[in-house]
Structure formats: structure tokens, C-alpha cells
Amino acid sequence: MQAGGSAGVSRALAEFVGACRWEDIPGAVRREAHRALLNYFAVALAGAADPTLDIAVQVYGRFAAGRQASLVGRAERTDVLNAAALNAMAANVYDYDDTHSPTIIHPTAPVAAPLFALAQARPMRGDELLLALVLGIEAECRIGLAVSPGHYARGWHITSTCGVFGSAMAAGKRLGLSATALVWALGCASAQAGGLVETLGTMSKSASVGNAARNGLLAALLAQQGFAGPDAPLEGPRGFLSVMGEPPQPDAITRDLGLDWQLLRNTYKPYPCGVVLNPVIDACLALAGDARVADAGLACIERITLTGHPLLRQRTDRPGVTTGRASQVSAQHAVAVTLARGRAGLEEFSDAAAGEPMLRDLGAKVEFRDDAGYSVDAAQVQLTWRDGRQLTRRVDAARGSQARPLSDDELEDKLLALAGGCRPGWDARPLIDALWTLETAPDAAQVMALAAQAATPAGGGRDRDC
Amino acid sequence: MQAGGSAGVSRALAEFVGACRWEDIPGAVRREAHRALLNYFAVALAGAADPTLDIAVQVYGRFAAGRQASLVGRAERTDVLNAAALNAMAANVYDYDDTHSPTIIHPTAPVAAPLFALAQARPMRGDELLLALVLGIEAECRIGLAVSPGHYARGWHITSTCGVFGSAMAAGKRLGLSATALVWALGCASAQAGGLVETLGTMSKSASVGNAARNGLLAALLAQQGFAGPDAPLEGPRGFLSVMGEPPQPDAITRDLGLDWQLLRNTYKPYPCGVVLNPVIDACLALAGDARVADAGLACIERITLTGHPLLRQRTDRPGVTTGRASQVSAQHAVAVTLARGRAGLEEFSDAAAGEPMLRDLGAKVEFRDDAGYSVDAAQVQLTWRDGRQLTRRVDAARGSQARPLSDDELEDKLLALAGGCRPGWDARPLIDALWTLETAPDAAQVMALAAQAATPAGGGRDRDC
């Protein structure tokens, strides 16, 4: 019942993960691993104080076996499994984390969180952590490719469903598992794969993202002790690919493995929004800085015409949103707040911003025009005033897209800005430096010690054990 | 995008669970709840010492926050979430637990395990536990009905995928959640639903069964603190039913809710085997007791013809199995061992039994004859000797089927036999008595104290904390 060419992809992936060395990783991939971590800590600092985390830290904390592990941007300490879950939740809660373009997996959160937790429980050099990170992300994204695009379209939250494999392979690599035990870890991860798109925009989503990080690590720890699984958890007749692929393309898991690296398709968001909004926000920022817009005034605008790929309308035509979470995927809100404030940071997508009547009125003037000739990284915004004046901005490659990636400086600025929101006045420079030099660090856990310092010691209940 | 008639099934189910009282439960359902628990503890005692549990108890035990909760048939104590997972694993590890006939869900393990764990952490009367058990099983089986039969056929391990909802509703009921919080618990459960048929027969399966019990309880604890989810986690456009149903029948969740009880379709296995083997084993037991078989001798049998529903062949035509686990779903082994020993207990489906050459030779004489006129509860076994003699036994309703349910005495005997296997000489009578009188017990946790006593204190490492 195995599809043609799929025989043995579980085993082949496990053998690759088991054998790969840091010397085998090309320089560009190594650099991207550092950039992915910069972005990971930036967004985890941003999400650390969200109410989702407040509740999860409190409830998960009741079931913590110890205090070995830290939380990014929080003062509580917890055990390794909980830290894996909670830090992954923090990094993903605003969907402000990285995006593997071909699958829209947010790859780093479910893989980095368990690795740094493990680093706090057992010695781990920086290059060891980075190698496991690269391999975990490689496994996660390739398994995602093998079920895309039907998997997400059906309603699977692909970051959760594939993240558990990334965590399992990363942790299994660090635990030094044999290829057979790595296949068992894939099997135990497959039994735990879950997460639904229906939960997006609610706290429930974070449960599956946390599970991906936690349960992949658990799968590796179980496999280390001989907890056996099926021989072909991915490609078997009732395995992950055939059950959750629509239809599966098992070859994507092994094609050019070790030659073609998924981290090179990773992108970082400049704005805390659905990725299809990026070019719209770029255009609106340019318009907001245009003296002619200030001159004509926002109040007298008659209509705002968005031209873009049909996906732009399908995913973001949401007038009248009332929560910050919902505003992150509302073109109406994104356009209005960016034009009005000339900024598009987390504050612009808060509950407070979503509740502003002026912004709702301005957003109501948005009209969509589908044009399949646009890529999803492109969009045009046209403002039309009552007196007939018009101003138009077209963006062909949004900031943060693969064609126009965020620079290292922009990633650092993102981390500095989000750290400032987490703990005003705190100096995030040492964390940034530690991330850029992680490859030569004798103890990867030092990064977590720095990241935990961003906690506000007197913050509401945040200095207790969890 | 909601299917006709499905509007609001999440809310309707939550409101039913929230409002239902013990007085609303018919006597026959109450009685079946007691019987389900008798069977649950029987099979959990059987599974407690399996190597799957040895590993899981050790690894999960590293992440235990306390010692509030007991394990059935083991001396270790652990925290409430771990106990929920581990006791559910024990009860299900041999697939010897109960079966909800229309869905083939094993319903009790994922629901009873979290409830008894919770009972050890907060006061709970027996009738309170029983009510939550009935409602959890009702929710779990109805959600299973809404995705059956396509869900299991596609490769979903339905006990795991639906068990998490049963656990969430049972725990949510005991925590006194509002209807809104119960919908959130369903949402958080939906984000955690997973488990694949590919893992059956391996330790990996137990990870998803444990998760169902553990994560449903976690979902309820999170919902209690305000961890919000989608409004329609089941029937929403990207919710559980549409993503995991093939196609879904949402009406099954609410049709005759409170009138038609799923526990009344629950069955208990007389043998530790795939349920389709039950009539075959019945027939072989009768033949083994027939003096004419002893007279003619097993050695001179030429062929053994099994006639039954095509599913019998499809699921159990497995010659040459080498492990106890595989022998549980092998007609060849089941026929041979039952004819040879006149028994069909756990010892007959052990690694040792599966390795006996005489049994393999006898099993090799099995031939299948499909007859769609047979129900899955019926089968015929015909022995043909080299000298032409023939003996035939036909069973129309297997022991343990809905038409011929195990009696209360047979359930007690099953518990006594399996407890004897767990700890020879231990008196399981007080546990049986406590289960029959649970309805009036002021403290449901007393049952767990008794069930833990079946542990062998000096057993290999089993008297340590976990």
C-alpha cells in the first residue's frame, strides 16, 4: 500500500538526521539558523505576557516536576517539558513568528523551545543546539511539504501537526538516538500529531502548538528508553502521510535531502499580521509618509481600493473586527491603522486599537479588487478622495518576503522593539550578541538565562514558581 | 459552511453535559457504568505490568509534580495528569477493554482514568464520578458516531481521537464548568485530538491513548481558568467534524440526547483478542471440550475451515505471527491455541505462546471462507481429519456481543483472573465490592487505593516514586 517512491522515507529521514554533522551544514543555512533564533526570541518576548501565557503558565505550572528550565520573558521556572510547551506558545501566540514559505509552517517555535529547555537540563554546546535546530526544521518542513497544500486547506494547523516531528527529530538528535530509535520517535510523534485551523485566533490554538514542542521531546525521551513504534510511521498504509495528506507526496521528504535546505525558504514578518497583508501594509506605510496624504486628510477619503491576489481578499476581508487578535487578519483594520498612525507594530493590532471607532470608519471604505496576476507578495493600495484626487502605491515584493528578506539589522530592531514592549528599559543587546555567537558558545543554556531576564520581576504574579 | 442540522452541536452538547443530573440517568445506564468500571479495572490490572507501562511510568515519572494519584496495579504514585495518562494506557494496552459496538471506540479508559485521578486530588462522591463517567462516554461515543465509519477506516485511532473529548467533558462536569467553558474545553480538546491506526500493535499507540485521557483533563483545567476557544469547535468549517469526518454526520451528536444512551451499546471482551475473533474462539472452546476431538487428535487434522463475515478474514488472516501482541489479531494463532489448550486468556496470547512451533503448524491448516450472510458476531469452525471425519461448530452470537453480553458474574471472574495475573494470591474481592457499591460511596478515591494494592511491592523497580 506504499505509494510509489515512498518506501522507507521514515527510515531514510531518521538515518539522515542521525548521521548529519555540523560540518555538513552550508554556511548560508548556518546563518539562517542564527537569524531564525533572533526572530524566535523576539516574538517569544512579545508573546510572553499575553493572557494565553498567563493562564497556561499557571495551569501547566501545577504539574511541574522541577525548576530546571526558564521561560522567555517570564520569571517563573518550570520543568523541561512544560518549558518546551510554554516557550513555543509564547513565540507563536501572535503568529508573528517565522514562516516557511512553501508550507506556511511557523518552523522555529516547536523546535527551538524544546532544544533550549533540554539545554538547561543537560550540557549542550551552541553548535550542537544549532545542528539539532537545523535538522528539526528540515524534518518538520519536509513532512509539511509532503502533505501540502491539501493538509492546511483541509483544516490542519500545519505548524502543530508537523512541528511535533521537528521537535522529535531535534531532541532525538541531541539525545544521540540510533536511526531505529529515531524512527520510533517519529512513530510516537505521529500518534500525537494534531491541531485544527478552527482554533486560530483563540487560546485553544496555543494548546496544539505547545503540544508539538512538548510531545516531540517526549517522543524522543520515550524512544531513548525503547518505546517502540511502527516501522513506517510516515509512509505506512495508515500512517501520517496517507491519513493527513490530501494526497501525500512522500518523495518531498527525501528529495535532495542534505542538498536543498528548507531553512533557506524561511521568512520573517515585519508586521504582526497575516503574511498576505505585508505588501498592503508596506504600501500604506509609504502612503502615510507621503505629504500629499497629510495634505488631503484621511477624513475626506471616499474609498480605498486594494488590488491583489484573490487570497488577499479571501483571508483578510474582515470588516468590523473588535479584538486585537482578529485585527491581525483584517485588511480593513490593517489599512486604517497603518494610514492613521504610520506604524504597524503590536500596539496597532491590540484590543484597544481594534476598538477605535475612527479606524473602523476608515476601514469600512476598503474595497477589494482580485487580480490573479499579482503574486501573494504583491499588492496595490489606491486612495480616492471625495474631490476626485487619487494616490496609488504598488508593492511588488513585500518586506519580509523571500525576494526582499528582512536584513540582520531589521531582525535586531525587531527583537529590540519587542523586548522593549516586554520590559521597558531592559537592555536586549547581550541576548542579541549571544545569539549571533551561539555557534561557538560552550553552553547554549546561557541564552535562556538572558532571555528570562526580560521578565518584569514585579509583574502580576509573574515572579512565582510555576 | 455548517452542514444542515449541525448548527450549534458543540453548544448543545456542552449544555447537556452541564445540566444533566444523576437522577436523569436511567437505571440500566447506571448499571452499565458500574459494569464498565469492573471491566476497566480488570484490564488495567492486566496491562499494568506490560513493558509499555514500565517505560512510560519511568519517563513520565521524571515529570511528575507530586504523588497525589495512584496507578492501577503499580506501587508508584504520581501527579494527576500523569495518572490519567498512565492508567488509560494500562487499561487499553492489550485492547482487552470495552468496545462501543457502533464505533469500536474503547470508551472507558480515556474517561475513567482522569476521573479517578481527579478524585484523588479533590473530594468526589461515587455518584458524582459515575455521572461524569456516563456523560464523558456519551460525548465521546456520540462524537465518534458523527465521524464513523469513515474516520477509523481512514486510519484514525478513534479511541484516542474521540477519547480526548470524553475526558474533557467528564473532567469539565466534575469541575462544574459553565456551558461556555465546556465549549472551550471541547475546543482545547479538538486541538489535541490525534492518534493513528498505523501505531496499533506498537507502544506508540499508548502515547495517544494516554494523551486522550491526560489532555482532555488538561483542556478542562485550562477552560476553568478562562482559556477560550472557538464557538463551534466540532461543527465549525475547519473544526473536528469537517476535518476528521468522512463525511461527518453532526446530527449524531444531538439526536435523542438524554434519551438514547451510548453505554447501552457497550460490550466487554471475554478474550484478549480482536473482537471479530470472539465467535471463532467460542466455537474452538466448544470443540476443545468435545470428546470426539480428543479422540481423533489434533495432530491428524487436515484442515480447519473458518466461515464468517469477510471482515473476519480481512482483519485476522495472519499466519506465522511471532509476538503475543500480533497473536491477538491472528485467527491462525487463536484457533490453534484455543483448540490445543481449551483456554483463551492472556497467557494464550503471550510471546511464549506465539513462539510454539506446534501451534504454528496447527494454525497453518486454517482456511477462510467468506460469507457476507454472517454477522460479525457469528462464525463457523469446521475441523476435517485426514480420515475424512468432520466436526463443525457454528456460533450465531459470540460471548460478549450485544446479543449475548457478559454477565455480572463473568465480569467479576474476568477481574479476578486478571488481578491474579497481576499479583498472585491478592484478594480482589474488596475492589469488586467497592465498584458495585460506588454509587453510594462518599469518597470515590477509595477505589484507587484498593486498585493500587494489587501492585507487587517487590516487583522490579515498581515500588519507587515515579
PDB file of N, CA, C and O in Angstrom, chain B residues 93-96 201 205 269 271-275 277 281 315-316 318 321 323-331 333-334 345-346 348-350 354:
ATOM      1  N   VAL B  93      -3.796  -1.202  26.826  1.00  0.00           N
ATOM      2  CA  VAL B  93      -2.589  -1.664  26.136  1.00  0.00           C
ATOM      3  C   VAL B  93      -2.790  -2.989  25.404  1.00  0.00           C
ATOM      4  O   VAL B  93      -2.223  -3.197  24.327  1.00  0.00           O
ATOM      5  N   TYR B  94      -3.657  -3.868  25.937  1.00  0.00           N
ATOM      6  CA  TYR B  94      -3.914  -5.147  25.255  1.00  0.00           C
ATOM      7  C   TYR B  94      -5.172  -5.121  24.378  1.00  0.00           C
ATOM      8  O   TYR B  94      -5.576  -6.180  23.888  1.00  0.00           O
ATOM      9  N   ASP B  95      -5.797  -3.945  24.236  1.00  0.00           N
ATOM     10  CA  ASP B  95      -7.073  -3.869  23.513  1.00  0.00           C
ATOM     11  C   ASP B  95      -8.085  -4.856  24.082  1.00  0.00           C
ATOM     12  O   ASP B  95      -8.920  -5.391  23.355  1.00  0.00           O
ATOM     13  N   TYR B  96      -7.963  -5.069  25.392  1.00  0.00           N
ATOM     14  CA  TYR B  96      -8.832  -6.035  26.071  1.00  0.00           C
ATOM     15  C   TYR B  96      -9.948  -5.264  26.779  1.00  0.00           C
ATOM     16  O   TYR B  96     -10.739  -5.828  27.510  1.00  0.00           O
ATOM     17  N   GLY B 201      -0.565  -2.172  17.790  1.00  0.00           N
ATOM     18  CA  GLY B 201       0.379  -3.271  17.916  1.00  0.00           C
ATOM     19  C   GLY B 201       1.773  -2.811  18.302  1.00  0.00           C
ATOM     20  O   GLY B 201       2.682  -3.628  18.387  1.00  0.00           O
ATOM     21  N   LYS B 205       1.091   3.437  20.141  1.00  0.00           N
ATOM     22  CA  LYS B 205      -0.354   3.594  20.308  1.00  0.00           C
ATOM     23  C   LYS B 205      -0.691   4.123  21.691  1.00  0.00           C
ATOM     24  O   LYS B 205      -1.594   4.945  21.864  1.00  0.00           O
ATOM     25  N   LYS B 269     -15.003  -7.738  26.368  1.00  0.00           N
ATOM     26  CA  LYS B 269     -14.397  -8.879  25.687  1.00  0.00           C
ATOM     27  C   LYS B 269     -14.148 -10.035  26.642  1.00  0.00           C
ATOM     28  O   LYS B 269     -13.545  -9.849  27.702  1.00  0.00           O
ATOM     29  N   TYR B 271     -12.221 -12.476  25.651  1.00  0.00           N
ATOM     30  CA  TYR B 271     -10.876 -12.926  25.276  1.00  0.00           C
ATOM     31  C   TYR B 271     -10.042 -11.704  24.880  1.00  0.00           C
ATOM     32  O   TYR B 271     -10.574 -10.730  24.348  1.00  0.00           O
ATOM     33  N   PRO B 272      -8.736 -11.765  25.093  1.00  0.00           N
ATOM     34  CA  PRO B 272      -7.883 -10.604  24.808  1.00  0.00           C
ATOM     35  C   PRO B 272      -7.500 -10.516  23.337  1.00  0.00           C
ATOM     36  O   PRO B 272      -6.318 -10.514  23.000  1.00  0.00           O
ATOM     37  N   CYS B 273      -8.517 -10.424  22.480  1.00  0.00           N
ATOM     38  CA  CYS B 273      -8.284 -10.541  21.044  1.00  0.00           C
ATOM     39  C   CYS B 273      -9.117  -9.528  20.288  1.00  0.00           C
ATOM     40  O   CYS B 273     -10.043  -8.948  20.848  1.00  0.00           O
ATOM     41  N   GLY B 274      -8.804  -9.365  19.018  1.00  0.00           N
ATOM     42  CA  GLY B 274      -9.655  -8.584  18.145  1.00  0.00           C
ATOM     43  C   GLY B 274     -11.081  -9.108  18.239  1.00  0.00           C
ATOM     44  O   GLY B 274     -11.308 -10.324  18.253  1.00  0.00           O
ATOM     45  N   VAL B 275     -12.045  -8.196  18.290  1.00  0.00           N
ATOM     46  CA  VAL B 275     -13.415  -8.568  18.636  1.00  0.00           C
ATOM     47  C   VAL B 275     -14.025  -9.529  17.607  1.00  0.00           C
ATOM     48  O   VAL B 275     -14.866 -10.367  17.952  1.00  0.00           O
ATOM     49  N   LEU B 277     -12.738 -12.049  16.426  1.00  0.00           N
ATOM     50  CA  LEU B 277     -12.335 -13.436  16.731  1.00  0.00           C
ATOM     51  C   LEU B 277     -13.215 -14.087  17.798  1.00  0.00           C
ATOM     52  O   LEU B 277     -13.137 -15.306  18.001  1.00  0.00           O
ATOM     53  N   ILE B 281     -13.373 -18.133  18.669  1.00  0.00           N
ATOM     54  CA  ILE B 281     -12.844 -18.709  19.911  1.00  0.00           C
ATOM     55  C   ILE B 281     -13.944 -19.465  20.659  1.00  0.00           C
ATOM     56  O   ILE B 281     -13.709 -20.556  21.202  1.00  0.00           O
ATOM     57  N   ARG B 315      -9.325  -8.898   8.746  1.00  0.00           N
ATOM     58  CA  ARG B 315      -8.644  -8.381   9.946  1.00  0.00           C
ATOM     59  C   ARG B 315      -7.760  -9.408  10.639  1.00  0.00           C
ATOM     60  O   ARG B 315      -6.916  -9.039  11.450  1.00  0.00           O
ATOM     61  N   THR B 316      -7.980 -10.721  10.357  1.00  0.00           N
ATOM     62  CA  THR B 316      -7.294 -11.714  11.198  1.00  0.00           C
ATOM     63  C   THR B 316      -6.560 -12.797  10.435  1.00  0.00           C
ATOM     64  O   THR B 316      -6.055 -13.734  11.049  1.00  0.00           O
ATOM     65  N   ARG B 318      -3.639 -13.820   9.594  1.00  0.00           N
ATOM     66  CA  ARG B 318      -2.223 -13.526   9.863  1.00  0.00           C
ATOM     67  C   ARG B 318      -1.520 -14.805  10.307  1.00  0.00           C
ATOM     68  O   ARG B 318      -1.395 -15.081  11.503  1.00  0.00           O
ATOM     69  N   VAL B 321       2.545 -15.539  13.042  1.00  0.00           N
ATOM     70  CA  VAL B 321       2.899 -14.424  13.932  1.00  0.00           C
ATOM     71  C   VAL B 321       3.938 -14.891  14.950  1.00  0.00           C
ATOM     72  O   VAL B 321       4.022 -16.079  15.272  1.00  0.00           O
ATOM     73  N   THR B 323       4.828 -12.661  17.866  1.00  0.00           N
ATOM     74  CA  THR B 323       4.732 -11.957  19.150  1.00  0.00           C
ATOM     75  C   THR B 323       3.330 -12.121  19.722  1.00  0.00           C
ATOM     76  O   THR B 323       2.353 -12.324  18.992  1.00  0.00           O
ATOM     77  N   GLY B 324       3.243 -12.006  21.042  1.00  0.00           N
ATOM     78  CA  GLY B 324       1.954 -12.059  21.699  1.00  0.00           C
ATOM     79  C   GLY B 324       1.013 -10.994  21.174  1.00  0.00           C
ATOM     80  O   GLY B 324      -0.176 -11.239  20.944  1.00  0.00           O
ATOM     81  N   ARG B 325       1.556  -9.795  20.999  1.00  0.00           N
ATOM     82  CA  ARG B 325       0.733  -8.692  20.517  1.00  0.00           C
ATOM     83  C   ARG B 325       0.098  -9.020  19.165  1.00  0.00           C
ATOM     84  O   ARG B 325      -1.101  -8.847  18.970  1.00  0.00           O
ATOM     85  N   ALA B 326       0.894  -9.519  18.250  1.00  0.00           N
ATOM     86  CA  ALA B 326       0.371  -9.852  16.922  1.00  0.00           C
ATOM     87  C   ALA B 326      -0.585 -11.036  16.983  1.00  0.00           C
ATOM     88  O   ALA B 326      -1.544 -11.126  16.213  1.00  0.00           O
ATOM     89  N   SER B 327      -0.344 -11.944  17.936  1.00  0.00           N
ATOM     90  CA  SER B 327      -1.195 -13.139  18.011  1.00  0.00           C
ATOM     91  C   SER B 327      -2.630 -12.789  18.400  1.00  0.00           C
ATOM     92  O   SER B 327      -3.551 -13.563  18.130  1.00  0.00           O
ATOM     93  N   GLN B 328      -2.807 -11.599  19.012  1.00  0.00           N
ATOM     94  CA  GLN B 328      -4.153 -11.202  19.429  1.00  0.00           C
ATOM     95  C   GLN B 328      -5.074 -10.904  18.261  1.00  0.00           C
ATOM     96  O   GLN B 328      -6.288 -10.839  18.418  1.00  0.00           O
ATOM     97  N   VAL B 329      -4.493 -10.684  17.092  1.00  0.00           N
ATOM     98  CA  VAL B 329      -5.310 -10.425  15.909  1.00  0.00           C
ATOM     99  C   VAL B 329      -5.039 -11.455  14.816  1.00  0.00           C
ATOM    100  O   VAL B 329      -5.223 -11.189  13.634  1.00  0.00           O
ATOM    101  N   SER B 330      -4.603 -12.657  15.223  1.00  0.00           N
ATOM    102  CA  SER B 330      -4.326 -13.720  14.266  1.00  0.00           C
ATOM    103  C   SER B 330      -5.318 -14.860  14.465  1.00  0.00           C
ATOM    104  O   SER B 330      -5.323 -15.534  15.508  1.00  0.00           O
ATOM    105  N   ALA B 331      -6.162 -15.120  13.460  1.00  0.00           N
ATOM    106  CA  ALA B 331      -7.095 -16.231  13.554  1.00  0.00           C
ATOM    107  C   ALA B 331      -6.332 -17.553  13.630  1.00  0.00           C
ATOM    108  O   ALA B 331      -6.719 -18.464  14.372  1.00  0.00           O
ATOM    109  N   HIS B 333      -3.460 -18.226  14.998  1.00  0.00           N
ATOM    110  CA  HIS B 333      -2.993 -18.489  16.359  1.00  0.00           C
ATOM    111  C   HIS B 333      -4.163 -18.739  17.309  1.00  0.00           C
ATOM    112  O   HIS B 333      -4.116 -19.652  18.145  1.00  0.00           O
ATOM    113  N   ALA B 334      -5.206 -17.915  17.197  1.00  0.00           N
ATOM    114  CA  ALA B 334      -6.339 -18.045  18.126  1.00  0.00           C
ATOM    115  C   ALA B 334      -6.965 -19.429  18.022  1.00  0.00           C
ATOM    116  O   ALA B 334      -7.275 -20.070  19.041  1.00  0.00           O
ATOM    117  N   GLY B 345      -6.998 -17.105  27.417  1.00  0.00           N
ATOM    118  CA  GLY B 345      -6.713 -15.960  28.288  1.00  0.00           C
ATOM    119  C   GLY B 345      -5.433 -15.267  27.853  1.00  0.00           C
ATOM    120  O   GLY B 345      -4.879 -15.558  26.782  1.00  0.00           O
ATOM    121  N   LEU B 346      -4.946 -14.346  28.678  1.00  0.00           N
ATOM    122  CA  LEU B 346      -3.749 -13.583  28.306  1.00  0.00           C
ATOM    123  C   LEU B 346      -2.540 -14.480  28.050  1.00  0.00           C
ATOM    124  O   LEU B 346      -1.737 -14.212  27.164  1.00  0.00           O
ATOM    125  N   GLU B 348      -2.485 -17.305  26.717  1.00  0.00           N
ATOM    126  CA  GLU B 348      -2.584 -17.935  25.398  1.00  0.00           C
ATOM    127  C   GLU B 348      -2.185 -16.964  24.281  1.00  0.00           C
ATOM    128  O   GLU B 348      -2.007 -17.374  23.125  1.00  0.00           O
ATOM    129  N   PHE B 349      -2.070 -15.677  24.624  1.00  0.00           N
ATOM    130  CA  PHE B 349      -1.694 -14.683  23.606  1.00  0.00           C
ATOM    131  C   PHE B 349      -0.429 -13.941  24.040  1.00  0.00           C
ATOM    132  O   PHE B 349      -0.286 -12.743  23.864  1.00  0.00           O
ATOM    133  N   SER B 350       0.472 -14.701  24.623  1.00  0.00           N
ATOM    134  CA  SER B 350       1.762 -14.165  25.081  1.00  0.00           C
ATOM    135  C   SER B 350       2.828 -14.423  24.020  1.00  0.00           C
ATOM    136  O   SER B 350       2.617 -15.186  23.069  1.00  0.00           O
ATOM    137  N   ALA B 354       2.952 -17.514  21.271  1.00  0.00           N
ATOM    138  CA  ALA B 354       3.106 -17.238  19.839  1.00  0.00           C
ATOM    139  C   ALA B 354       4.330 -17.944  19.268  1.00  0.00           C
ATOM    140  O   ALA B 354       4.394 -18.220  18.067  1.00  0.00           O
TER     141      ALA B 354
END
